Coordinates of C-alpha atoms in Angstrom, one line a residue:
M1 CA -12.1 -7.8 0.5
P2 CA -14.1 -5.1 -1.0
T3 CA -17.6 -5.7 -2.6
V4 CA -18.5 -4.8 -6.1
R5 CA -20.7 -2.0 -4.7
D6 CA -17.7 -0.5 -2.8
T7 CA -15.3 -0.8 -5.6
T8 CA -17.9 0.7 -8.2
Y9 CA -18.5 3.8 -6.1
D10 CA -14.7 4.3 -5.7
L11 CA -14.3 4.3 -9.5
L12 CA -17.2 6.5 -10.0
R13 CA -15.6 9.0 -7.6
A14 CA -12.3 8.8 -9.6
W15 CA -14.1 9.4 -12.9
G16 CA -16.2 12.4 -11.5
L17 CA -19.4 10.5 -12.0
T18 CA -20.9 11.5 -8.7
T19 CA -24.3 12.6 -10.0
V20 CA -26.6 9.6 -10.7
F21 CA -29.7 10.2 -13.0
G22 CA -32.4 7.6 -12.3
N23 CA -35.8 6.1 -11.7
P24 CA -35.2 3.1 -9.4
G25 CA -36.9 -0.3 -9.4
S26 CA -36.2 -3.4 -7.5
N27 CA -33.3 -4.4 -9.6
E28 CA -31.5 -1.3 -8.9
L29 CA -32.0 -1.2 -5.3
P30 CA -28.9 -3.3 -4.3
F31 CA -26.8 -0.7 -6.2
L32 CA -28.4 2.1 -4.2
D33 CA -28.1 0.4 -0.9
G34 CA -26.1 2.8 1.5
F35 CA -26.0 5.4 -1.1
P36 CA -22.9 7.6 -0.4
A37 CA -23.3 11.0 1.1
D38 CA -20.9 12.5 -1.4
F39 CA -23.0 11.5 -4.3
R40 CA -26.4 13.0 -5.4
Y41 CA -29.2 11.2 -6.8
V42 CA -31.5 13.1 -9.5
L43 CA -34.9 11.4 -9.5
G44 CA -36.8 11.6 -12.7
L45 CA -40.5 10.3 -12.9
H46 CA -40.1 8.6 -16.2
E47 CA -37.0 6.9 -17.7
G48 CA -37.4 9.1 -20.9
A49 CA -37.1 12.2 -18.8
V50 CA -34.1 10.7 -16.9
L51 CA -32.2 10.1 -20.0
A52 CA -32.7 13.6 -21.3
M53 CA -31.7 15.2 -18.1
A54 CA -28.5 13.2 -18.1
D55 CA -28.1 14.1 -21.7
G56 CA -28.5 17.9 -21.1
Y57 CA -26.2 17.6 -18.1
A58 CA -23.4 15.9 -20.1
Q59 CA -23.6 18.3 -23.0
A60 CA -23.5 21.3 -20.7
T61 CA -20.6 20.1 -18.6
G62 CA -18.7 18.5 -21.6
R63 CA -18.2 15.4 -19.3
P64 CA -19.8 11.9 -19.2
A65 CA -23.2 11.5 -17.2
L66 CA -24.3 8.2 -15.4
V67 CA -27.8 7.0 -16.0
N68 CA -29.3 4.3 -13.8
L69 CA -32.5 2.7 -15.4
H70 CA -35.0 -0.1 -14.3
S71 CA -34.7 -3.3 -16.3
A72 CA -35.7 -3.8 -20.0
A73 CA -39.0 -1.9 -19.7
G74 CA -37.4 1.0 -18.1
L75 CA -34.6 1.1 -20.8
G76 CA -37.2 0.8 -23.5
N77 CA -38.9 3.9 -22.0
A78 CA -35.6 5.9 -22.5
M79 CA -35.1 4.7 -26.0
G80 CA -36.5 7.9 -27.7
N81 CA -34.0 10.1 -25.9
L82 CA -31.2 7.8 -26.4
A83 CA -31.7 8.2 -30.0
N84 CA -31.2 11.8 -29.5
A85 CA -28.2 11.2 -27.3
R86 CA -26.5 9.1 -30.0
A87 CA -27.1 11.7 -32.7
S88 CA -25.6 14.3 -30.4
N89 CA -22.7 12.2 -29.6
T90 CA -23.3 12.7 -25.9
P91 CA -21.1 10.6 -23.6
L92 CA -23.5 8.7 -21.3
V93 CA -22.8 5.4 -19.3
V94 CA -26.3 3.9 -19.3
T95 CA -26.9 1.1 -17.0
A96 CA -30.0 -0.9 -16.2
G97 CA -30.6 -3.4 -13.5
Q98 CA -31.0 -7.2 -14.5
Q99 CA -32.7 -9.8 -12.4
A100 CA -30.6 -12.1 -10.2
R101 CA -28.4 -14.3 -12.3
A102 CA -30.1 -17.5 -11.4
M103 CA -33.6 -16.0 -12.5
I104 CA -32.4 -14.6 -15.9
G105 CA -33.2 -17.7 -18.0
L106 CA -36.4 -18.8 -16.2
G107 CA -38.6 -16.1 -17.9
S108 CA -38.9 -14.3 -14.5
V109 CA -40.4 -10.9 -14.2
L110 CA -38.0 -8.2 -14.6
A111 CA -35.5 -10.5 -16.4
E112 CA -34.4 -10.1 -20.0
P113 CA -31.8 -12.6 -21.3
A114 CA -31.1 -10.3 -24.3
M115 CA -30.9 -7.2 -22.4
T116 CA -27.9 -6.0 -24.3
R117 CA -30.0 -6.0 -27.6
V118 CA -32.6 -3.6 -26.2
P119 CA -30.7 -0.3 -26.7
E120 CA -29.4 -1.2 -30.1
P121 CA -28.6 0.5 -32.5
H122 CA -28.3 3.7 -30.3
V123 CA -25.4 2.8 -28.1
K124 CA -21.7 2.4 -29.1
W125 CA -21.3 -0.8 -27.0
A126 CA -23.6 -2.9 -24.9
F127 CA -22.4 -5.6 -22.4
E128 CA -23.4 -7.7 -19.6
P129 CA -20.6 -9.0 -17.5
A130 CA -20.0 -12.7 -17.5
R131 CA -19.4 -12.7 -13.7
A132 CA -20.0 -10.3 -10.7
Q133 CA -16.3 -9.6 -10.5
D134 CA -16.3 -8.3 -14.0
V135 CA -18.7 -5.4 -13.2
P136 CA -15.8 -2.9 -12.2
R137 CA -13.7 -3.6 -15.3
A138 CA -16.9 -3.5 -17.5
L139 CA -17.8 -0.1 -16.1
S140 CA -14.3 1.2 -16.7
E141 CA -14.4 0.1 -20.4
A142 CA -17.9 1.7 -20.7
F143 CA -16.6 5.0 -19.3
H144 CA -13.8 5.3 -21.6
L145 CA -15.7 4.1 -24.7
A146 CA -18.3 6.9 -23.9
V147 CA -15.8 9.6 -24.1
L148 CA -13.5 8.5 -27.0
P149 CA -14.3 10.1 -30.3
P150 CA -16.8 10.0 -31.6
A151 CA -18.3 10.2 -28.0
G152 CA -21.8 8.6 -27.4
P153 CA -23.9 6.5 -25.0
V154 CA -22.7 3.0 -24.0
F155 CA -24.8 0.5 -22.1
V156 CA -24.0 -2.0 -19.3
S157 CA -26.5 -4.6 -17.9
L158 CA -26.0 -5.3 -14.2
P159 CA -27.5 -8.2 -12.4
L160 CA -29.0 -7.2 -8.9
D161 CA -27.2 -9.9 -7.1
D162 CA -23.6 -8.9 -8.3
W163 CA -23.2 -5.9 -5.8
A164 CA -22.7 -7.7 -2.6
R165 CA -20.0 -10.1 -4.2
E166 CA -16.3 -9.6 -3.2
V167 CA -13.7 -8.4 -5.6
D168 CA -10.1 -9.5 -5.8
V169 CA -8.2 -6.2 -5.0
D170 CA -5.5 -7.1 -7.5
E171 CA -8.0 -7.4 -10.3
V172 CA -9.2 -3.7 -9.9
A173 CA -6.2 -2.0 -8.5
H174 CA -5.3 0.2 -11.5
L175 CA -8.8 0.8 -13.0
G176 CA -9.4 4.3 -11.3
A177 CA -6.1 5.7 -12.4
R178 CA -6.1 4.8 -16.0
R179 CA -6.3 7.4 -18.7
V180 CA -7.5 6.6 -22.3
R181 CA -6.9 9.5 -24.6
A182 CA -7.3 10.2 -28.4
A183 CA -4.5 12.0 -30.3
G184 CA -6.1 13.4 -33.4
A185 CA -3.8 16.0 -34.9
A186 CA -3.0 15.7 -38.7
T187 CA 0.4 14.9 -40.3
P188 CA 2.3 17.9 -41.7
E189 CA 1.8 16.5 -45.1
L190 CA -2.0 16.5 -44.6
V191 CA -1.9 20.0 -43.2
A192 CA 0.2 21.4 -46.0
E193 CA -2.2 19.9 -48.6
L194 CA -5.4 21.3 -47.0
A195 CA -3.7 24.6 -46.3
G196 CA -2.7 24.9 -50.0
R197 CA -6.2 24.1 -51.3
L198 CA -7.5 26.8 -49.0
A199 CA -4.9 29.4 -50.1
R200 CA -5.7 28.5 -53.8
A201 CA -9.4 28.7 -53.5
Q202 CA -10.9 31.9 -55.0
A203 CA -14.2 31.7 -52.9
P204 CA -13.9 29.4 -50.0
A205 CA -16.6 28.8 -47.3
L206 CA -16.7 27.2 -43.9
V207 CA -19.5 24.9 -42.6
V208 CA -19.3 24.1 -38.9
G209 CA -21.0 21.5 -36.7
P210 CA -21.4 20.1 -33.2
E211 CA -17.9 19.0 -32.8
V212 CA -16.9 22.5 -32.6
D213 CA -19.0 23.3 -29.6
D214 CA -16.4 23.3 -26.8
E215 CA -14.1 26.1 -25.7
R216 CA -11.0 25.0 -27.4
A217 CA -12.6 24.1 -30.8
F218 CA -15.0 27.1 -30.8
A219 CA -12.2 29.8 -30.4
T220 CA -9.9 28.2 -32.8
V221 CA -12.5 27.8 -35.6
V222 CA -13.6 31.5 -35.1
A223 CA -10.0 32.6 -35.4
L224 CA -9.6 30.5 -38.5
A225 CA -12.6 31.9 -40.0
E226 CA -11.5 35.4 -39.4
R227 CA -8.1 34.7 -40.9
L228 CA -9.6 33.2 -44.0
A229 CA -12.4 36.0 -44.1
V230 CA -14.9 33.6 -45.4
P231 CA -18.8 33.1 -44.6
V232 CA -19.7 30.4 -42.1
W233 CA -22.7 28.4 -42.1
T234 CA -23.8 26.0 -39.5
A235 CA -24.5 22.5 -40.7
P236 CA -28.1 21.5 -41.2
T237 CA -30.2 20.2 -38.3
P238 CA -27.5 21.0 -35.7
P239 CA -28.0 19.9 -32.1
R240 CA -26.0 22.7 -30.7
C241 CA -24.6 26.0 -31.8
P242 CA -21.0 26.0 -33.0
F243 CA -20.3 29.6 -34.0
P244 CA -21.3 32.9 -32.6
T245 CA -24.7 33.8 -34.1
R246 CA -24.0 37.6 -34.2
H247 CA -20.5 37.2 -35.7
P248 CA -20.4 39.1 -39.1
L249 CA -19.2 36.1 -41.0
W250 CA -22.0 33.8 -39.8
R251 CA -24.6 33.1 -42.5
G252 CA -27.1 31.1 -40.7
V253 CA -28.1 27.3 -40.7
L254 CA -27.9 25.4 -44.1
P255 CA -31.2 23.9 -45.0
P256 CA -31.7 20.2 -44.5
S257 CA -32.1 19.2 -48.1
I258 CA -29.7 18.1 -50.9
A259 CA -30.9 20.8 -53.2
G260 CA -31.1 23.5 -50.4
V261 CA -27.5 23.1 -49.5
A262 CA -26.3 23.3 -52.9
E263 CA -28.3 26.4 -53.6
H264 CA -26.9 28.1 -50.3
L265 CA -23.4 27.2 -51.4
T266 CA -23.4 28.7 -54.9
G267 CA -20.5 30.8 -55.8
H268 CA -18.1 29.0 -53.6
D269 CA -15.2 26.7 -55.0
L270 CA -14.1 25.0 -51.9
V271 CA -16.2 24.1 -48.9
L272 CA -14.4 23.2 -45.6
V273 CA -16.6 21.4 -43.2
L274 CA -15.5 21.2 -39.6
G275 CA -17.0 19.0 -37.1
A276 CA -20.1 18.0 -38.8
P277 CA -21.4 15.0 -40.9
V278 CA -21.9 15.7 -44.7
F279 CA -24.8 16.3 -44.3
R280 CA -27.8 15.5 -42.0
Y281 CA -30.6 16.0 -44.4
H282 CA -34.3 15.8 -43.4
A283 CA -36.6 17.0 -46.2
Y284 CA -36.2 15.0 -49.5
R285 CA -35.4 17.7 -52.2
P286 CA -32.9 16.0 -54.7
G287 CA -30.4 18.0 -56.7
P288 CA -26.7 18.1 -57.1
W289 CA -24.8 17.6 -53.9
L290 CA -22.7 20.7 -54.5
P291 CA -23.0 23.6 -56.9
A292 CA -20.9 23.2 -60.2
G293 CA -17.2 23.8 -59.7
A294 CA -17.3 23.4 -56.0
E295 CA -15.1 20.9 -53.9
L296 CA -15.5 19.8 -50.3
V297 CA -13.3 18.7 -47.6
A298 CA -14.7 17.5 -44.1
V299 CA -12.8 17.2 -40.9
S300 CA -14.4 15.1 -38.3
A301 CA -13.5 12.7 -35.5
D302 CA -16.1 10.3 -36.5
P303 CA -14.8 7.7 -38.9
A304 CA -18.4 6.4 -39.7
S305 CA -19.8 9.7 -40.9
A306 CA -16.5 10.3 -42.9
A307 CA -17.0 7.0 -44.7
R308 CA -20.8 7.4 -45.1
A309 CA -20.9 10.6 -47.0
A310 CA -21.6 10.5 -50.6
F311 CA -19.1 13.3 -51.9
G312 CA -16.3 15.2 -50.9
D313 CA -12.9 14.3 -49.3
A314 CA -12.7 13.5 -45.4
L315 CA -10.0 13.8 -42.8
V316 CA -10.6 11.8 -39.7
A317 CA -9.0 13.9 -36.9
D318 CA -9.6 16.1 -33.9
V319 CA -11.3 19.4 -35.3
A320 CA -9.8 21.8 -32.8
A321 CA -6.2 20.4 -33.4
V322 CA -6.6 20.5 -37.2
A323 CA -8.0 24.1 -37.1
A324 CA -5.0 25.1 -34.9
Q325 CA -2.6 23.5 -37.4
L326 CA -4.2 25.2 -40.2
L327 CA -4.0 28.6 -38.4
D328 CA -0.1 28.0 -38.1
A329 CA 0.2 27.0 -41.7
L330 CA -1.7 29.7 -43.5
P331 CA -0.3 33.1 -44.2
G332 CA -2.0 36.3 -43.1
T333 CA -5.3 37.6 -44.2
P334 CA -6.0 36.5 -48.0
G335 CA -6.8 40.0 -49.1
R336 CA -10.4 39.2 -50.1
P337 CA -13.0 41.6 -48.6
A338 CA -15.0 40.0 -45.7
P339 CA -18.6 39.3 -46.5
A340 CA -21.1 41.7 -45.4
P341 CA -23.2 40.5 -42.3
I342 CA -26.5 38.9 -43.2
E343 CA -29.8 40.9 -42.7
R344 CA -32.1 39.7 -40.0
P345 CA -35.9 40.3 -40.3
A346 CA -37.0 43.4 -38.7
E347 CA -39.5 42.5 -35.7
G348 CA -41.2 45.2 -33.8
E349 CA -42.4 45.0 -30.1
P350 CA -44.9 42.1 -29.7
G351 CA -48.4 43.5 -29.2
D352 CA -51.4 41.5 -27.8
A353 CA -51.5 37.7 -28.0
P354 CA -51.6 35.7 -30.2
F355 CA -47.9 36.5 -31.0
R356 CA -45.6 35.9 -34.1
A357 CA -42.9 33.5 -33.3
G358 CA -40.2 35.8 -34.9
G359 CA -41.3 38.5 -32.6
V360 CA -41.1 36.3 -29.4
F361 CA -37.5 35.4 -30.5
A362 CA -36.5 38.9 -31.3
L363 CA -37.6 40.1 -27.8
M364 CA -35.7 37.2 -26.3
A365 CA -32.5 38.4 -28.1
R366 CA -33.1 42.0 -26.9
T367 CA -34.1 41.3 -23.3
L368 CA -32.6 38.1 -22.0
P369 CA -29.4 38.5 -19.9
R370 CA -26.1 37.5 -21.2
G371 CA -25.0 34.0 -20.5
V372 CA -28.4 32.5 -20.5
R373 CA -28.3 29.0 -21.8
M374 CA -31.1 28.0 -24.4
V375 CA -32.9 24.8 -25.1
N376 CA -35.0 24.6 -28.1
E377 CA -37.8 22.1 -28.7
S378 CA -40.4 24.2 -30.8
T379 CA -40.0 22.5 -34.0
S380 CA -42.5 24.4 -36.0
N381 CA -40.6 27.6 -35.9
T382 CA -37.0 26.6 -35.7
S383 CA -36.0 28.8 -38.6
Q384 CA -37.4 32.0 -36.9
F385 CA -35.5 30.9 -33.7
W386 CA -32.2 30.8 -35.7
E387 CA -32.9 34.1 -37.4
H388 CA -33.0 35.9 -34.0
L389 CA -30.8 33.7 -31.8
D390 CA -27.8 35.6 -29.9
L391 CA -25.3 33.3 -28.7
A392 CA -21.8 34.2 -28.3
G393 CA -20.0 31.2 -26.8
P394 CA -20.1 27.3 -26.9
R395 CA -22.4 25.0 -25.0
G396 CA -25.1 27.7 -25.0
L397 CA -27.8 26.0 -27.1
F398 CA -29.2 22.4 -26.9
F399 CA -31.6 20.7 -29.4
P400 CA -33.0 17.3 -29.9
A401 CA -30.4 16.1 -32.5
A402 CA -32.3 13.0 -33.8
G403 CA -35.6 15.0 -33.9
G404 CA -37.3 12.8 -31.2
L405 CA -39.7 14.9 -29.1
G406 CA -39.4 14.8 -25.3
F407 CA -35.7 15.9 -25.0
G408 CA -36.3 19.7 -24.5
L409 CA -38.1 20.0 -21.1
P410 CA -35.9 17.4 -19.1
A411 CA -32.8 18.4 -20.9
A412 CA -33.3 21.8 -19.5
V413 CA -33.2 20.3 -16.0
G414 CA -29.9 18.6 -16.8
V415 CA -28.5 21.7 -18.2
A416 CA -29.3 23.7 -15.1
L417 CA -28.0 21.1 -12.8
A418 CA -24.7 21.3 -14.5
D419 CA -24.4 24.9 -13.6
P420 CA -27.2 26.5 -11.5
G421 CA -25.2 29.8 -11.7
R422 CA -26.5 30.2 -15.4
P423 CA -30.3 30.5 -15.9
V424 CA -31.8 28.4 -18.7
V425 CA -34.7 29.2 -21.1
A426 CA -36.4 26.3 -22.6
V427 CA -38.5 27.2 -25.6
L428 CA -41.0 24.3 -26.2
G429 CA -43.9 23.6 -28.4
D430 CA -47.2 22.8 -26.6
G431 CA -47.1 19.4 -28.2
A432 CA -43.4 18.7 -27.3
V433 CA -44.1 19.5 -23.7
Q434 CA -46.4 16.6 -23.2
Y435 CA -43.4 14.1 -24.2
G436 CA -41.3 15.2 -21.3
V437 CA -43.7 16.9 -18.8
A438 CA -42.4 14.6 -15.9
G439 CA -39.3 16.7 -16.0
L440 CA -41.4 19.6 -14.4
W441 CA -41.3 17.8 -11.1
T442 CA -37.6 17.5 -10.9
A443 CA -37.1 21.1 -11.7
A444 CA -39.3 22.1 -8.9
Q445 CA -37.9 19.7 -6.3
W446 CA -34.3 21.1 -7.1
N447 CA -35.5 24.7 -7.4
L448 CA -33.6 25.3 -10.6
P449 CA -33.3 28.5 -12.6
I450 CA -35.4 27.4 -15.5
T451 CA -37.9 29.4 -17.5
F452 CA -40.1 27.1 -19.6
V453 CA -41.7 29.1 -22.4
V454 CA -44.5 27.2 -24.1
L455 CA -45.5 28.3 -27.5
R456 CA -49.2 27.2 -27.9
N457 CA -50.5 26.9 -31.4
G458 CA -52.8 24.1 -30.7
T459 CA -51.3 21.9 -33.3
Y460 CA -48.3 19.8 -34.2
G461 CA -47.0 22.7 -36.4
A462 CA -43.9 21.0 -37.7
L463 CA -46.3 18.4 -39.3
R464 CA -48.4 21.0 -40.8
G465 CA -45.4 22.3 -42.6
F466 CA -44.9 18.8 -44.2
V467 CA -48.6 18.5 -45.4
D468 CA -48.2 20.6 -48.6
Q469 CA -44.6 19.5 -49.0
L470 CA -45.5 15.8 -49.1
G471 CA -48.8 16.4 -51.0
V472 CA -51.1 14.7 -48.4
T473 CA -54.5 15.7 -47.4
G474 CA -57.1 14.7 -44.7
T475 CA -54.4 13.9 -42.2
P476 CA -55.8 13.1 -38.7
G477 CA -54.0 13.6 -35.4
L478 CA -52.5 17.1 -35.9
D479 CA -54.6 19.1 -33.6
L480 CA -54.1 19.5 -29.8
P481 CA -57.3 21.0 -28.4
G482 CA -57.8 21.3 -24.5
V483 CA -54.1 21.2 -23.4
D484 CA -53.5 23.7 -20.6
A485 CA -49.7 23.7 -19.9
V486 CA -50.3 26.3 -17.0
R487 CA -52.4 24.1 -15.0
I488 CA -50.3 21.1 -15.6
A489 CA -47.2 23.0 -14.3
E490 CA -49.0 24.1 -11.4
G491 CA -49.9 20.6 -10.6
Y492 CA -46.2 19.9 -10.5
G493 CA -45.5 22.8 -8.0
L494 CA -44.3 25.4 -10.5
P495 CA -45.4 28.9 -10.9
A496 CA -47.2 29.4 -14.1
R497 CA -49.1 32.1 -16.1
R498 CA -50.5 32.6 -19.5
I499 CA -49.0 35.9 -21.3
A500 CA -51.5 38.1 -22.8
D501 CA -49.4 41.0 -24.2
G502 CA -45.8 41.9 -25.1
A503 CA -45.2 44.0 -22.0
E504 CA -46.0 41.0 -19.8
L505 CA -43.6 38.8 -21.9
A506 CA -40.8 41.6 -21.7
A507 CA -41.0 41.7 -18.0
E508 CA -41.1 38.0 -17.7
L509 CA -38.0 37.6 -19.8
A510 CA -36.2 40.4 -18.0
A511 CA -36.7 38.7 -14.7
V512 CA -34.7 35.6 -15.8
A513 CA -31.8 35.2 -13.4
P514 CA -29.8 32.5 -11.5
D515 CA -31.5 33.1 -8.2
R516 CA -35.0 32.7 -9.7
G517 CA -36.7 29.3 -9.3
P518 CA -38.4 27.4 -12.1
R519 CA -41.5 28.7 -13.6
L520 CA -43.6 28.3 -16.9
V521 CA -45.1 30.8 -19.1
E522 CA -47.5 29.9 -21.9
L523 CA -47.7 32.2 -25.1
P524 CA -50.4 31.9 -27.7
I525 CA -48.7 32.3 -30.9
L526 CA -49.9 32.3 -34.6
G527 CA -49.7 29.1 -36.6
E528 CA -47.1 29.7 -39.2
T529 CA -45.6 27.2 -41.5
R530 CA -42.4 27.4 -43.5
R531 CA -41.1 25.0 -46.2
L532 CA -38.5 22.7 -44.7
G533 CA -35.3 22.5 -46.9

């Protein structure tokens, strides 16, 4: 009879999970014994980097990724980026090796009787099979749960002595062929009701979120916005980019505060939110939820976010399906003039360093080749980044959705592994780099087309922005003297340089290409703070 290991690898092939992201320990070695030639193992030097690499890979491909961590301690190392994956609704099958079953209850090294509690609350489901023969079925459940809306990470604890056990063929015969799918269209009555509200509205607006960031939803929502001729905002604190940023209807990103959202939506009587929670605030600036006279309807596949909202109506359904239904139900253009495109800040060519962040991002928009994928973890100048961003399609931008640093650098590795034919530019703060720096080694080992752009302002700039806002003074721990990202990158085997003027920067950005290996450039930038929200 086949073993648990043989059966598991057959299932992973059937599901397309032949890339394993991991950092192995003794508990995981029996799973990796005789590692199949048709699989690839992506080694990360820290479990946090491993999780973020898998997160970036899954977001870029739109398919689940498999993560193999080491015991409870390794799982704990990955928790910060697991929070980002949960907030991004990234479908991950996260596993960790458990001690041999006979050792679990003895307080043994690398044993954790409560292993399934370690990743809570950042997984949809956590399970440890009651017997070895249950491992394949448990992994099947994990795979399907990770993908079903709302997608997200799941966790399975795997005792090390389960892998060599035999499995009854009849028990696992149908697991690889199963399909579990969600059907999320709205009823005709609901579509007619929503279409009627949109048709009657005098000044509707759209707010779009991360559920729109796939090919089908992206194209359908753009078509709906054009049919309605309405302004479109991106929801606050977005982990991805769900609308073309140079489209004349796009208005930018809503601020992450209660009052800020209401101020930006002033003048609109109906707000249709597609694929976003209502809303993910950050800065506490209270006020009315919506401007006077405005109503809100949200469409999302996430029942928890629909129930949690403090205002507005909600429809739990597939966003792409509902948008397509609305396109069919609505008449032609409403006759209202389309809003004028937003004005973007004018930025000249960057001169000598230190640079202004806006000038750097404007140069990126002018210089980078089309099709580049962007990762952003420079949190002190996110607003300048969005002002100049030029993305025309889905799955082109990746951002730490929970706000946890350490996602950006290794996530860029996963994004590049997903499609090495598309170069990646990772924009990172000098503080953020330190949280995921181990990912540089993996980028070098796989010779991935990534340009790591480190914006060095010598401080935790995002926190500087909160100092005045929160009315605090004399705060320690905000400065970062003596950090040299160039020398660090060289130690991991990457070419690296410090940019001194705009011409050097323009040349570096123009050289970004699929056949160019990883490199790091450090840009001294001016410390700029903007009020959040």
